[in-house]
CSV table of C-alpha atoms in Angstrom, one decimal:
chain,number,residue,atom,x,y,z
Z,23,UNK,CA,-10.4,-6.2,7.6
Z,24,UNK,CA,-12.3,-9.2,5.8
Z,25,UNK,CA,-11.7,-9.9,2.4
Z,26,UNK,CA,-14.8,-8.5,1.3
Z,27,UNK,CA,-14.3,-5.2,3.0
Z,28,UNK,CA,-11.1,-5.3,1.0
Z,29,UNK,CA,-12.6,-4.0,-2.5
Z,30,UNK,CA,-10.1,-5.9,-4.4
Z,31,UNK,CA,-10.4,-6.6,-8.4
Z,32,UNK,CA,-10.4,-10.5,-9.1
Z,33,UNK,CA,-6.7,-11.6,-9.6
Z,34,UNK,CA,-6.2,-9.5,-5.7
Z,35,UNK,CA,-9.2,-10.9,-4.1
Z,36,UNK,CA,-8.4,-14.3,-5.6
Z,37,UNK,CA,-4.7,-14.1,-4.2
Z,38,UNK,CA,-5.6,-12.6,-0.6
Z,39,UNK,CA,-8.0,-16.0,-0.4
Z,40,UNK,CA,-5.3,-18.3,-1.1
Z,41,UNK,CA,-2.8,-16.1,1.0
Z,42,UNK,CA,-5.5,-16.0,4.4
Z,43,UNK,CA,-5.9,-20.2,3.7
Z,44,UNK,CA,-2.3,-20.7,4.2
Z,45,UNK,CA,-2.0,-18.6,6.4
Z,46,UNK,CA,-5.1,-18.1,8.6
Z,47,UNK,CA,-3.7,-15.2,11.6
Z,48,UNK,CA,-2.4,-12.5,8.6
Z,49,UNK,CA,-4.5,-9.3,9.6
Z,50,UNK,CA,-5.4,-7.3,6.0
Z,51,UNK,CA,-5.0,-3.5,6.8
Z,52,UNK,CA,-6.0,-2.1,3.3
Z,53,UNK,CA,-7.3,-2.9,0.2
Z,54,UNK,CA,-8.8,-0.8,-2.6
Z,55,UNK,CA,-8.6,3.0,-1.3
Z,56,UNK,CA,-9.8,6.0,-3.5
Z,57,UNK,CA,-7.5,8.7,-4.4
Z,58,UNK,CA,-8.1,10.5,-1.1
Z,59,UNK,CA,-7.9,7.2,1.1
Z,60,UNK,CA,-4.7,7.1,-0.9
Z,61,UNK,CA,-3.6,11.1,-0.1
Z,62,UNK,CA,-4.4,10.0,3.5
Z,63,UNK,CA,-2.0,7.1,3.7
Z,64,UNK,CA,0.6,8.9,2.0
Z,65,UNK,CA,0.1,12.1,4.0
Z,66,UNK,CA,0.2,9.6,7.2
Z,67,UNK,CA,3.3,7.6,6.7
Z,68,UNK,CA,5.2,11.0,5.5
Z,69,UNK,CA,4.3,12.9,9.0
Z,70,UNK,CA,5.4,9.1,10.9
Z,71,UNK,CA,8.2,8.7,8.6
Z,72,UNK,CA,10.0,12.1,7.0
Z,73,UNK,CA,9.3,13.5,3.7
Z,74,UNK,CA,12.2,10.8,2.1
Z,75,UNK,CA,9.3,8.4,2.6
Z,76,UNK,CA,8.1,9.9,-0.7
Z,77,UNK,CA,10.6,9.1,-2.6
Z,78,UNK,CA,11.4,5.6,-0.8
Z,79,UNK,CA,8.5,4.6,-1.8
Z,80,UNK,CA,7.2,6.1,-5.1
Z,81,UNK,CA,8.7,5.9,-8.4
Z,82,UNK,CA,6.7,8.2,-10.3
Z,83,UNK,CA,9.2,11.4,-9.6
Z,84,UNK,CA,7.4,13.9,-11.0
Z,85,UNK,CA,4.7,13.2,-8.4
Z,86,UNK,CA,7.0,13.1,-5.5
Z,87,UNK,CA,8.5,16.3,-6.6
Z,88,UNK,CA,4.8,17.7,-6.9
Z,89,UNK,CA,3.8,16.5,-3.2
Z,90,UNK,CA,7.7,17.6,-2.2
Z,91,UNK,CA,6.8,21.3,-3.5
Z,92,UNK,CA,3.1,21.5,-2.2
Z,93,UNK,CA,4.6,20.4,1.1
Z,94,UNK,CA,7.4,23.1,1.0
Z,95,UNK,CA,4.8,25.9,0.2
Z,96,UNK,CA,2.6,25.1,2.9
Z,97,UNK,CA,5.1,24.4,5.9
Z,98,UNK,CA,1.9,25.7,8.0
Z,99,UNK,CA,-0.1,23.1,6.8
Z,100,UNK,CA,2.3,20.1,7.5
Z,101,UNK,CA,1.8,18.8,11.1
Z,102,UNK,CA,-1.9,18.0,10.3
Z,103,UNK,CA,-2.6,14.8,8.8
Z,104,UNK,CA,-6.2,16.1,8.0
Z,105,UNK,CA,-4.5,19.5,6.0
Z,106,UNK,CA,-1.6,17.3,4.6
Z,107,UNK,CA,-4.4,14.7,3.0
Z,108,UNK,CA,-6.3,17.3,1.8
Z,109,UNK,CA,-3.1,19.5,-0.1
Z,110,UNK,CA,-2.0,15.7,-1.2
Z,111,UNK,CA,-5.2,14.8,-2.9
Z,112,UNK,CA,-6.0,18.4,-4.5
Z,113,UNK,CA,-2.4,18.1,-5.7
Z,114,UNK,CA,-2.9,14.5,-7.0
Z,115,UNK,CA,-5.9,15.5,-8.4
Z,116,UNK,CA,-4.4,18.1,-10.3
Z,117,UNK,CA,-0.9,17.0,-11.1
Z,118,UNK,CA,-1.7,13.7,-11.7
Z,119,UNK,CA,-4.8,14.0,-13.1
Z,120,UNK,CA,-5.3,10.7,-15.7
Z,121,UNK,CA,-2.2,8.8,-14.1
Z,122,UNK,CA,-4.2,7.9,-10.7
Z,123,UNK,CA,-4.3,4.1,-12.2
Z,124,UNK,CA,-1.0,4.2,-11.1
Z,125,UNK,CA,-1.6,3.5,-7.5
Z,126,UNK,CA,-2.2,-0.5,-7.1
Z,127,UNK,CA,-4.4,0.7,-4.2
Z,128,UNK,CA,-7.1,2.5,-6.2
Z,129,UNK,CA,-7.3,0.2,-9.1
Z,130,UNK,CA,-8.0,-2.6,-6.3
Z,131,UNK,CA,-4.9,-4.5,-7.5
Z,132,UNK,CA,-3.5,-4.6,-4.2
Z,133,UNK,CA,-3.4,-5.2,-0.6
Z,134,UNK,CA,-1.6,-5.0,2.7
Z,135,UNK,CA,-1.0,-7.2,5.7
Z,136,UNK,CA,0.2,-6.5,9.1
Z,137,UNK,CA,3.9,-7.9,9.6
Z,138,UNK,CA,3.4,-10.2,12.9
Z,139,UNK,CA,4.7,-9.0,16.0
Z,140,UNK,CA,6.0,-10.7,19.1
Z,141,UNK,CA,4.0,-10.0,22.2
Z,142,UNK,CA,6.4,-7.1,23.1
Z,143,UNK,CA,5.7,-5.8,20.1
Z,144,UNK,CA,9.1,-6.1,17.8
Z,145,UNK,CA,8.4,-7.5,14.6
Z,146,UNK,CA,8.5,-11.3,14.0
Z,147,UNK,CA,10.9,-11.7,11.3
Z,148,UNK,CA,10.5,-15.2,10.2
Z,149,UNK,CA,6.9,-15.1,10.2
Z,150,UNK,CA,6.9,-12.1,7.8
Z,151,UNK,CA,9.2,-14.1,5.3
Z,152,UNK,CA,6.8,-17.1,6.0
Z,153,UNK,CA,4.4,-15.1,4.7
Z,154,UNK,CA,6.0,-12.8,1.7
Z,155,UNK,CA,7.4,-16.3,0.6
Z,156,UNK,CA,4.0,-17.8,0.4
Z,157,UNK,CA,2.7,-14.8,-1.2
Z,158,UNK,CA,5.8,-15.4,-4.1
Z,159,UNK,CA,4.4,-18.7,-4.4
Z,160,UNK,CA,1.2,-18.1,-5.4
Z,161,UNK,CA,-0.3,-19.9,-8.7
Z,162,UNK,CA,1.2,-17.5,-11.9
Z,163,UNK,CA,-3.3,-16.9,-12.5
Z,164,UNK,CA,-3.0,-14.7,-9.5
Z,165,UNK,CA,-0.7,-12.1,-11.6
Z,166,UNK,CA,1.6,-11.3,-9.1
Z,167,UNK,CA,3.6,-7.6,-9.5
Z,168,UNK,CA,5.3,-7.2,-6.7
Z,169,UNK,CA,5.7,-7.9,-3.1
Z,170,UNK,CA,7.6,-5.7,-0.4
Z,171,UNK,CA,7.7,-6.0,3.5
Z,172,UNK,CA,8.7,-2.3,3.7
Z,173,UNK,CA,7.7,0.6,2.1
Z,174,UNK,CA,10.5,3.1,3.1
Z,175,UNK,CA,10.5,2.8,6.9
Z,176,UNK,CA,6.9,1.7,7.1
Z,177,UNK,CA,6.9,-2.1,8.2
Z,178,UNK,CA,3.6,-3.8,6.1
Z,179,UNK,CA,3.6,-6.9,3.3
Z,180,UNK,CA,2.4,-5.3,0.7
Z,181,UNK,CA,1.4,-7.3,-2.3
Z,182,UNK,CA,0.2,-6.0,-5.8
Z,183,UNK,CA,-1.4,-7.5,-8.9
Z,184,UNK,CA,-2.1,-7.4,-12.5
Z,185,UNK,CA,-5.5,-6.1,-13.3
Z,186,UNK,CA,-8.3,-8.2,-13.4
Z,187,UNK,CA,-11.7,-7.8,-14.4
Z,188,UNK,CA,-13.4,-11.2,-14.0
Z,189,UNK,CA,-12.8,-13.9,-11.6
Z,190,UNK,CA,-9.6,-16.0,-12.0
Z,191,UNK,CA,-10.6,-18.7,-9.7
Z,192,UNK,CA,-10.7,-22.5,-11.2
């Protein structure tokens, strides 16, 4: 993904620039999502990953325990990732209805990269620290939140950002 197919809000956008300069091979896999790009990716990585990918990776329990009980009361509905999106988002959109700010994702605060891989396809380890670290280095104006390099068992950087309306950029 480019930059500009990202979506992000300023401080995001401004911070993936800086990131791709200094480091010019990172591939961007997501950007801003709506709340059922979001129910996608979370319906996705809990088929890959187990339903303890949930709770890995979210802190808001409440929600977890919402998509936890949806997912226990339509076991029929579980092996599709098209069903599973759709009983993510309706529940999302009904459990959490006025919290969905809280995904860095649909506020456009945040983005992920690819963690490089060797040719055999194992991840590259220093390179992904190469690139978390200069992520943690970035100016204070880019508002940096938080940056991982796994969310649960899923291998991504992910990096997230306070909210920006307007361009931070000097």
């Amino acid at each position: 993904m480019t930059i500009d197919e990202l979506g992000l809000s300023a401080n995001a956008r401004y911070a993936a620039q800086l990131v791709l300069a200094r480091h010019p091979d990172v591939v961007f896999t997501s950007g801003k999502r709506d709340v059922r790009e979001q129910a996608r990716a979370m319906a996705t990585n809990t088929l890959r990953y187990g339903i303890a990918w949930l709770g890995q990776t979210y802190k808001n329990r409440q929600m977890v325990e919402d998509l936890e009980s949806w997912m226990e009361a339509h076991l029929d509905q579980t092996a599709s990732i098209g069903q599973m999106t759709e009983g993510f988002y309706l529940t999302l959109q009904s459990t959490q209805a006025g919290q969905l700010a809280q995904f860095p994702h649909c506020r456009g605060d945040a983005f992920d990269i690819a963690c490089p891989r060797y040719a055999d396809g194992r991840i590259n380890e220093d390179e992904t620290q190469r690139i978390k670290h200069g992520i943690e280095t970035l100016p204070l104006e880019c508002g940096l939140q938080l940056v991982l390099t796994r969310e649960g068992d899923h291998r991504v950087i992910h990096a997230q950002f306070l909210h920006a309306a307007e361009s931070v950029q000097t």
